[in-house]
Amino acid sequence: MPKDSGIGAASKRREDVRFLTGKGKYTDDINLAGQAYVHFLRSDVAHAKIVSVDTSAAAAMPGVVRIFTGDDFSGVGGLPCGWQVTDRNGQPMQEPPHPVLAQGKVRHVGDPIAAVVAESAAQARTAAEAIEVTLDELPPQIDMAAALKDGAPKVHDELTSNLCYDWVFGSDDAAIDAAFSGAAHVTTLDLVNQRLAPNAMEPRVAVGDYNDAAGDSTLYTTSQNPHVIRLLMGAFVLGIPEHKLRVVAPDVGGGFGSKIFHYAEEAFCTFAAKELKRPVKWTASRSEAFMTDAQGRDHVTKIELALDADGKFLGVRTHTMANMGAYLSTFAPSVPTYLHGTLMAGNYTTPAIQVNVKAVFTNTVAVDAYRGAGRPEATYQLERVIDKAAREMGMDPVEIRRKNFITSFPYATPVAVEYDTGNYVATMDKLLEMIDREGFEARRAEAASRGKLRGLGINCYIEACGIAPSALVGQLGARAGLYESATVRVNATGGLVVMTGSHSHGQGHETSFAQVVADMIGIDENMVEIVHGDTANTPMGMGTYGSRSLAVGGSAMVRATEKIIAKAKKIAAHLLEAADTDIELKDGQFTVAGTDRSVAWGDVTLAAYVPHNYPITEIEPGLEETAFYDPNNFTYPAGAYACEVEVDPDTGKVEIKGFAAADDFGNIVNPMIVDGQVHGGIAQGIGQALLEDCRYDETGQILTGSYMDYAMPRADDLPFYQVDHSCQTPCTHNPLGVKGCGEAGAIGSPPAVVNAVVDALQRGGMSHVTHIDMPLTPSRVWAAMQG
């Protein structure tokens, strides 16, 4: 029977009541007394020297409070990068400065040159148009291969070249050469994982405020990790002690990774509020979002797979160029390296793997983590080359995968991670049960009778989630710990307030976190309130990304709640005149084991706060505990996905007829929320596979800078999904046994779609079509069909 409360129950998301009734409070809803507005004058060219910035006419316009340029930030730190990568020669990456406002040069379309603060947003925008900027244009670097050529103009003059790092990871040259020299077959595939714009529903917003009497600064912002923003901006940019800086991230309307990072606009609003002694607000337009939000993916890869005569994998070798854009965003260096290279084993027992990544500076918007962050890129190239190898060797695409599955755990891969648990055979079996593979030929024949080509794509995925542990990621270059925290405060009448360093921006934390704590105590979920997003009343935490909230943040809550229960048992023992070791807690009742003597949760919590009624001298009053949790390992969700498509041979249009996902997320806290996370991830993956592409022309202008040109998936682009997460192998090293689910759909779906389209064309007699780069637009598919 399905549970109706606690862990495992499909509890309705309590936060949806305010969202669906228009009562959510987002950063743009915050308006402070005396607030001014800022408009940024941004570069309209991709690369140029700044010759002059004349603000005199603009400064005299109505409502203008002050105009800032890069000169005003000459003594201010630049935006820091939170991860350092060491190259193949043991040298640290090239790390150029990232000023709040452009200094000396502009390096991408959208780079901020000046900021106009005025009494209204309209006045600020009008005045910005009156600023006269003289630029000396320089040749832009847009193509990564061209940017790496000897003598190519440099994005940053102070660097030796446009190469950020040349990174090699995994098996040594001797091992990888031996694998390939001894192979009976080698499959090679060149592919592009195109650039994507994150496009969260809510654009970024920042409101800076300054309390002159106390000397305190406050930033309200659209962030996935307010404590990290406070640390980075306070310590490294503005020089504000953390106890004098508060960062508040209220309701946030989606992030997908793009709201992890510290942005110039946040630092500017905080700085300007102090300078002007009044609040300063900025709200991005959608056009600004396209040219300022960190974008995702943008890899060009050559992957080689070595196999023996029976289809066993012997080695994988990849060479990737990864676009960093014009500046290093907060976690950008880690995405194509440690979040990508470490997953190149996939679900398979490949004994030798070597990954080479060249990170390149170009005159484009910075690239950083986007839903999945490195894991989708790894899965896509691996699952596409496996499918190609199966065709070349005349093997069934399911059987070649089965032949190479990891079946014994723990399993140490050649790329430095150890999978603690999994069952890839079970998820594949479940997938095949879901999709009726035996009936595919009949469905294909029916489609052919209508003049359509039908194809079936199947693939697997694995990802590393619960990003941590701190000791490991520190060795890999992280400049901050990746633990999480929770404070559990029990009120005298038994209700609880749980304060977490994690942040919710669509994940349903207020529901699922409450389920965990309520289940441990045996009380109603409505007695638990979740507080997040404000550094003034939550413990230091590292935020939400990498599907880490429940695995890391939830585990911190478990540890803090365990401390609460341990103390409450001591109080109950006094009330029941028993030893605390004999006290059991179930369904909100403390009972002496083996007897019917009990005391209710509420009576114990009241005793904790009214000790004179219950003289317990050796226990201090109150019931509040804090815990920090730092995992021992990543978690490793995995699964198998299938996509069935029809292709119109006259137009190249692809229609998805069915999509199935069999995932192993470990233990499930709220199956309804998990379903929703998978649905959303698949939608984004289908968007990448068929529609989305952030493009620049040769001058660095964004060609897809609005929804008129950037093709977002619509409802009629998406099928009804079949999703299953019954194949559960609980994580062995966190107390909840959970693995994470937020990114899986976006990781497993792109190769499933592309595999399906290639399958349709191959079955339709077009054996020359072995790969089509995403997005598989009608024109690309039609062109591939024509050869």
Tab-separated table of N, CA, C and O in Angstrom, residues 391-460:
chain	number	residue	atom	x	y	z
A	391	ARG	N	26.340	-0.949	-34.530
A	391	ARG	CA	25.975	-1.052	-35.950
A	391	ARG	C	27.149	-1.553	-36.784
A	391	ARG	O	26.987	-2.409	-37.665
A	392	GLU	N	28.317	-0.990	-36.517
A	392	GLU	CA	29.484	-1.387	-37.301
A	392	GLU	C	29.822	-2.861	-37.110
A	392	GLU	O	30.315	-3.525	-38.035
A	393	MET	N	29.564	-3.400	-35.919
A	393	MET	CA	29.912	-4.786	-35.627
A	393	MET	C	28.730	-5.742	-35.788
A	393	MET	O	28.861	-6.952	-35.528
A	394	GLY	N	27.574	-5.200	-36.213
A	394	GLY	CA	26.408	-6.039	-36.416
A	394	GLY	C	25.836	-6.602	-35.128
A	394	GLY	O	25.268	-7.705	-35.120
A	395	MET	N	25.959	-5.862	-34.043
A	395	MET	CA	25.465	-6.325	-32.753
A	395	MET	C	24.214	-5.564	-32.340
A	395	MET	O	23.992	-4.411	-32.749
A	396	ASP	N	23.397	-6.185	-31.527
A	396	ASP	CA	22.210	-5.539	-30.980
A	396	ASP	C	22.646	-4.462	-29.985
A	396	ASP	O	23.506	-4.716	-29.125
A	397	PRO	N	22.072	-3.248	-30.065
A	397	PRO	CA	22.520	-2.158	-29.179
A	397	PRO	C	22.258	-2.427	-27.697
A	397	PRO	O	22.968	-1.897	-26.839
A	398	VAL	N	21.269	-3.254	-27.384
A	398	VAL	CA	21.038	-3.626	-25.987
A	398	VAL	C	22.055	-4.667	-25.550
A	398	VAL	O	22.655	-4.563	-24.463
A	399	GLU	N	22.285	-5.648	-26.380
A	399	GLU	CA	23.183	-6.731	-25.989
A	399	GLU	C	24.623	-6.269	-25.851
A	399	GLU	O	25.361	-6.765	-24.993
A	400	ILE	N	25.073	-5.341	-26.690
A	400	ILE	CA	26.451	-4.863	-26.542
A	400	ILE	C	26.622	-4.143	-25.204
A	400	ILE	O	27.681	-4.230	-24.573
A	401	ARG	N	25.582	-3.493	-24.769
A	401	ARG	CA	25.638	-2.828	-23.463
A	401	ARG	C	25.623	-3.859	-22.340
A	401	ARG	O	26.392	-3.773	-21.379
A	402	ARG	N	24.727	-4.827	-22.447
A	402	ARG	CA	24.668	-5.875	-21.420
A	402	ARG	C	26.014	-6.588	-21.276
A	402	ARG	O	26.448	-6.902	-20.164
A	403	LYS	N	26.657	-6.837	-22.388
A	403	LYS	CA	27.922	-7.569	-22.383
A	403	LYS	C	28.982	-6.823	-21.570
A	403	LYS	O	29.907	-7.434	-21.019
A	404	ASN	N	28.834	-5.508	-21.474
A	404	ASN	CA	29.861	-4.690	-20.835
A	404	ASN	C	29.434	-4.080	-19.507
A	404	ASN	O	30.196	-3.313	-18.913
A	405	PHE	N	28.238	-4.392	-19.031
A	405	PHE	CA	27.769	-3.812	-17.775
A	405	PHE	C	28.669	-4.186	-16.601
A	405	PHE	O	29.150	-5.317	-16.492
A	406	ILE	N	28.831	-3.227	-15.703
A	406	ILE	CA	29.413	-3.510	-14.385
A	406	ILE	C	28.359	-4.269	-13.585
A	406	ILE	O	27.198	-3.842	-13.506
A	407	THR	N	28.753	-5.380	-12.983
A	407	THR	CA	27.785	-6.178	-12.217
A	407	THR	C	28.220	-6.421	-10.778
A	407	THR	O	27.449	-6.970	-9.984
A	408	SER	N	29.447	-6.038	-10.439
A	408	SER	CA	29.948	-6.263	-9.084
A	408	SER	C	30.337	-4.933	-8.455
A	408	SER	O	31.046	-4.127	-9.089
A	409	PHE	N	29.887	-4.695	-7.237
A	409	PHE	CA	30.127	-3.428	-6.544
A	409	PHE	C	30.702	-3.682	-5.164
A	409	PHE	O	30.407	-4.720	-4.564
A	410	PRO	N	31.489	-2.717	-4.649
A	410	PRO	CA	31.901	-1.457	-5.272
A	410	PRO	C	32.830	-1.687	-6.465
A	410	PRO	O	33.524	-2.705	-6.532
A	411	TYR	N	32.814	-0.705	-7.379
A	411	TYR	CA	33.598	-0.816	-8.603
A	411	TYR	C	34.416	0.457	-8.793
A	411	TYR	O	33.858	1.557	-8.891
A	412	ALA	N	35.732	0.305	-8.846
A	412	ALA	CA	36.624	1.442	-9.069
A	412	ALA	C	36.884	1.583	-10.561
A	412	ALA	O	37.357	0.641	-11.213
A	413	THR	N	36.574	2.740	-11.113
A	413	THR	CA	36.760	2.973	-12.546
A	413	THR	C	38.183	3.462	-12.815
A	413	THR	O	38.886	3.888	-11.891
A	414	PRO	N	38.606	3.453	-14.077
A	414	PRO	CA	39.917	4.007	-14.425
A	414	PRO	C	39.977	5.535	-14.351
A	414	PRO	O	41.043	6.110	-14.570
A	415	VAL	N	38.827	6.163	-14.077
A	415	VAL	CA	38.798	7.632	-14.031
A	415	VAL	C	38.455	8.110	-12.618
A	415	VAL	O	37.685	9.048	-12.418
A	416	ALA	N	39.026	7.434	-11.621
A	416	ALA	CA	39.179	7.954	-10.252
A	416	ALA	C	37.934	7.982	-9.384
A	416	ALA	O	37.964	8.594	-8.328
A	417	VAL	N	36.845	7.364	-9.800
A	417	VAL	CA	35.695	7.303	-8.914
A	417	VAL	C	35.353	5.846	-8.623
A	417	VAL	O	35.715	4.942	-9.387
A	418	GLU	N	34.655	5.637	-7.515
A	418	GLU	CA	34.246	4.293	-7.121
A	418	GLU	C	32.743	4.261	-6.944
A	418	GLU	O	32.188	4.931	-6.078
A	419	TYR	N	32.072	3.482	-7.815
A	419	TYR	CA	30.631	3.309	-7.703
A	419	TYR	C	30.344	2.383	-6.523
A	419	TYR	O	30.867	1.268	-6.473
A	420	ASP	N	29.521	2.835	-5.595
A	420	ASP	CA	29.263	2.019	-4.415
A	420	ASP	C	28.208	0.954	-4.644
A	420	ASP	O	28.255	-0.127	-4.055
A	421	THR	N	27.242	1.241	-5.523
A	421	THR	CA	26.152	0.288	-5.722
A	421	THR	C	25.426	0.606	-7.021
A	421	THR	O	25.511	1.715	-7.548
A	422	GLY	N	24.697	-0.360	-7.535
A	422	GLY	CA	23.936	-0.185	-8.761
A	422	GLY	C	23.450	-1.521	-9.277
A	422	GLY	O	23.903	-2.584	-8.831
A	423	ASN	N	22.517	-1.471	-10.225
A	423	ASN	CA	22.037	-2.690	-10.872
A	423	ASN	C	21.587	-2.316	-12.279
A	423	ASN	O	20.406	-2.065	-12.523
A	424	TYR	N	22.536	-2.266	-13.200
A	424	TYR	CA	22.254	-1.795	-14.552
A	424	TYR	C	21.478	-2.825	-15.361
A	424	TYR	O	20.735	-2.464	-16.277
A	425	VAL	N	21.631	-4.096	-15.012
A	425	VAL	CA	20.845	-5.135	-15.661
A	425	VAL	C	19.361	-4.945	-15.331
A	425	VAL	O	18.489	-5.035	-16.202
A	426	ALA	N	19.067	-4.641	-14.083
A	426	ALA	CA	17.667	-4.485	-13.657
A	426	ALA	C	17.003	-3.293	-14.333
A	426	ALA	O	15.842	-3.380	-14.762
A	427	THR	N	17.713	-2.166	-14.426
A	427	THR	CA	17.091	-1.002	-15.066
A	427	THR	C	16.887	-1.251	-16.550
A	427	THR	O	15.877	-0.823	-17.121
A	428	MET	N	17.806	-1.963	-17.212
A	428	MET	CA	17.600	-2.293	-18.628
A	428	MET	C	16.431	-3.248	-18.790
A	428	MET	O	15.593	-3.084	-19.694
A	429	ASP	N	16.336	-4.244	-17.918
A	429	ASP	CA	15.200	-5.172	-17.984
A	429	ASP	C	13.881	-4.426	-17.804
A	429	ASP	O	12.896	-4.690	-18.503
A	430	LYS	N	13.843	-3.528	-16.841
A	430	LYS	CA	12.624	-2.753	-16.595
A	430	LYS	C	12.277	-1.899	-17.814
A	430	LYS	O	11.106	-1.800	-18.213
A	431	LEU	N	13.280	-1.274	-18.409
A	431	LEU	CA	13.039	-0.441	-19.590
A	431	LEU	C	12.424	-1.272	-20.711
A	431	LEU	O	11.442	-0.854	-21.339
A	432	LEU	N	12.994	-2.441	-20.992
A	432	LEU	CA	12.480	-3.269	-22.079
A	432	LEU	C	11.054	-3.721	-21.791
A	432	LEU	O	10.228	-3.835	-22.717
A	433	GLU	N	10.754	-3.954	-20.546
A	433	GLU	CA	9.390	-4.298	-20.159
A	433	GLU	C	8.441	-3.131	-20.434
A	433	GLU	O	7.288	-3.325	-20.868
A	434	MET	N	8.918	-1.901	-20.209
A	434	MET	CA	8.078	-0.716	-20.373
A	434	MET	C	7.781	-0.397	-21.838
A	434	MET	O	6.706	0.112	-22.159
A	435	ILE	N	8.731	-0.663	-22.728
A	435	ILE	CA	8.609	-0.141	-24.102
A	435	ILE	C	8.049	-1.153	-25.095
A	435	ILE	O	7.829	-0.787	-26.263
A	436	ASP	N	7.811	-2.404	-24.706
A	436	ASP	CA	7.316	-3.421	-25.642
A	436	ASP	C	8.185	-3.445	-26.898
A	436	ASP	O	7.735	-3.162	-28.010
A	437	ARG	N	9.448	-3.802	-26.694
A	437	ARG	CA	10.368	-3.833	-27.836
A	437	ARG	C	9.943	-4.866	-28.875
A	437	ARG	O	10.143	-4.659	-30.085
A	438	GLU	N	9.349	-5.947	-28.416
A	438	GLU	CA	8.928	-6.982	-29.359
A	438	GLU	C	7.874	-6.467	-30.340
A	438	GLU	O	7.767	-6.952	-31.469
A	439	GLY	N	7.091	-5.476	-29.903
A	439	GLY	CA	6.058	-4.937	-30.781
A	439	GLY	C	6.529	-3.813	-31.684
A	439	GLY	O	5.727	-3.242	-32.436
A	440	PHE	N	7.826	-3.490	-31.615
A	440	PHE	CA	8.319	-2.350	-32.388
A	440	PHE	C	8.170	-2.563	-33.888
A	440	PHE	O	7.788	-1.634	-34.618
A	441	GLU	N	8.476	-3.763	-34.386
A	441	GLU	CA	8.425	-3.984	-35.836
A	441	GLU	C	7.023	-3.750	-36.382
A	441	GLU	O	6.862	-3.203	-37.470
A	442	ALA	N	6.021	-4.140	-35.618
A	442	ALA	CA	4.647	-3.883	-36.059
A	442	ALA	C	4.366	-2.389	-36.094
A	442	ALA	O	3.715	-1.882	-37.029
A	443	ARG	N	4.863	-1.661	-35.104
A	443	ARG	CA	4.662	-0.213	-35.088
A	443	ARG	C	5.423	0.449	-36.236
A	443	ARG	O	4.958	1.425	-36.836
A	444	ARG	N	6.584	-0.083	-36.536
A	444	ARG	CA	7.379	0.473	-37.651
A	444	ARG	C	6.664	0.242	-38.989
A	444	ARG	O	6.638	1.123	-39.858
A	445	ALA	N	6.095	-0.937	-39.144
A	445	ALA	CA	5.386	-1.231	-40.385
A	445	ALA	C	4.163	-0.330	-40.547
A	445	ALA	O	3.868	0.153	-41.654
A	446	GLU	N	3.479	-0.098	-39.445
A	446	GLU	CA	2.304	0.788	-39.513
A	446	GLU	C	2.720	2.208	-39.895
A	446	GLU	O	2.048	2.879	-40.689
A	447	ALA	N	3.840	2.670	-39.318
A	447	ALA	CA	4.340	4.005	-39.672
A	447	ALA	C	4.724	4.060	-41.143
A	447	ALA	O	4.458	5.058	-41.837
A	448	ALA	N	5.351	3.001	-41.643
A	448	ALA	CA	5.755	2.970	-43.059
A	448	ALA	C	4.538	3.058	-43.973
A	448	ALA	O	4.603	3.662	-45.057
A	449	SER	N	3.421	2.481	-43.534
A	449	SER	CA	2.205	2.555	-44.350
A	449	SER	C	1.699	3.986	-44.473
A	449	SER	O	0.939	4.301	-45.391
A	450	ARG	N	2.120	4.831	-43.549
A	450	ARG	CA	1.768	6.258	-43.609
A	450	ARG	C	2.899	7.104	-44.184
A	450	ARG	O	2.855	8.332	-44.123
A	451	GLY	N	3.941	6.438	-44.673
A	451	GLY	CA	5.049	7.152	-45.285
A	451	GLY	C	6.056	7.704	-44.294
A	451	GLY	O	6.859	8.580	-44.644
A	452	LYS	N	6.052	7.193	-43.055
A	452	LYS	CA	6.963	7.693	-42.032
A	452	LYS	C	8.023	6.639	-41.705
A	452	LYS	O	7.789	5.433	-41.816
A	453	LEU	N	9.178	7.107	-41.278
A	453	LEU	CA	10.273	6.248	-40.844
A	453	LEU	C	10.265	6.196	-39.327
A	453	LEU	O	10.302	7.239	-38.668
A	454	ARG	N	10.222	5.013	-38.762
A	454	ARG	CA	10.143	4.876	-37.309
A	454	ARG	C	11.441	4.278	-36.786
A	454	ARG	O	12.014	3.367	-37.394
A	455	GLY	N	11.922	4.829	-35.672
A	455	GLY	CA	13.167	4.354	-35.083
A	455	GLY	C	13.072	4.258	-33.585
A	455	GLY	O	12.249	4.937	-32.946
A	456	LEU	N	13.937	3.418	-33.004
A	456	LEU	CA	13.974	3.208	-31.562
A	456	LEU	C	15.398	3.411	-31.072
A	456	LEU	O	16.333	2.777	-31.577
A	457	GLY	N	15.566	4.292	-30.119
A	457	GLY	CA	16.874	4.544	-29.528
A	457	GLY	C	16.888	4.136	-28.071
A	457	GLY	O	15.954	4.456	-27.324
A	458	ILE	N	17.934	3.412	-27.688
A	458	ILE	CA	18.074	2.942	-26.305
A	458	ILE	C	19.473	3.287	-25.819
A	458	ILE	O	20.445	3.176	-26.573
A	459	ASN	N	19.577	3.741	-24.581
A	459	ASN	CA	20.900	4.002	-24.018
A	459	ASN	C	20.840	3.946	-22.500
A	459	ASN	O	19.768	3.889	-21.902
A	460	CYS	N	22.003	3.973	-21.898
A	460	CYS	CA	22.130	4.003	-20.449
A	460	CYS	C	22.784	5.313	-20.024
A	460	CYS	O	23.253	6.081	-20.858
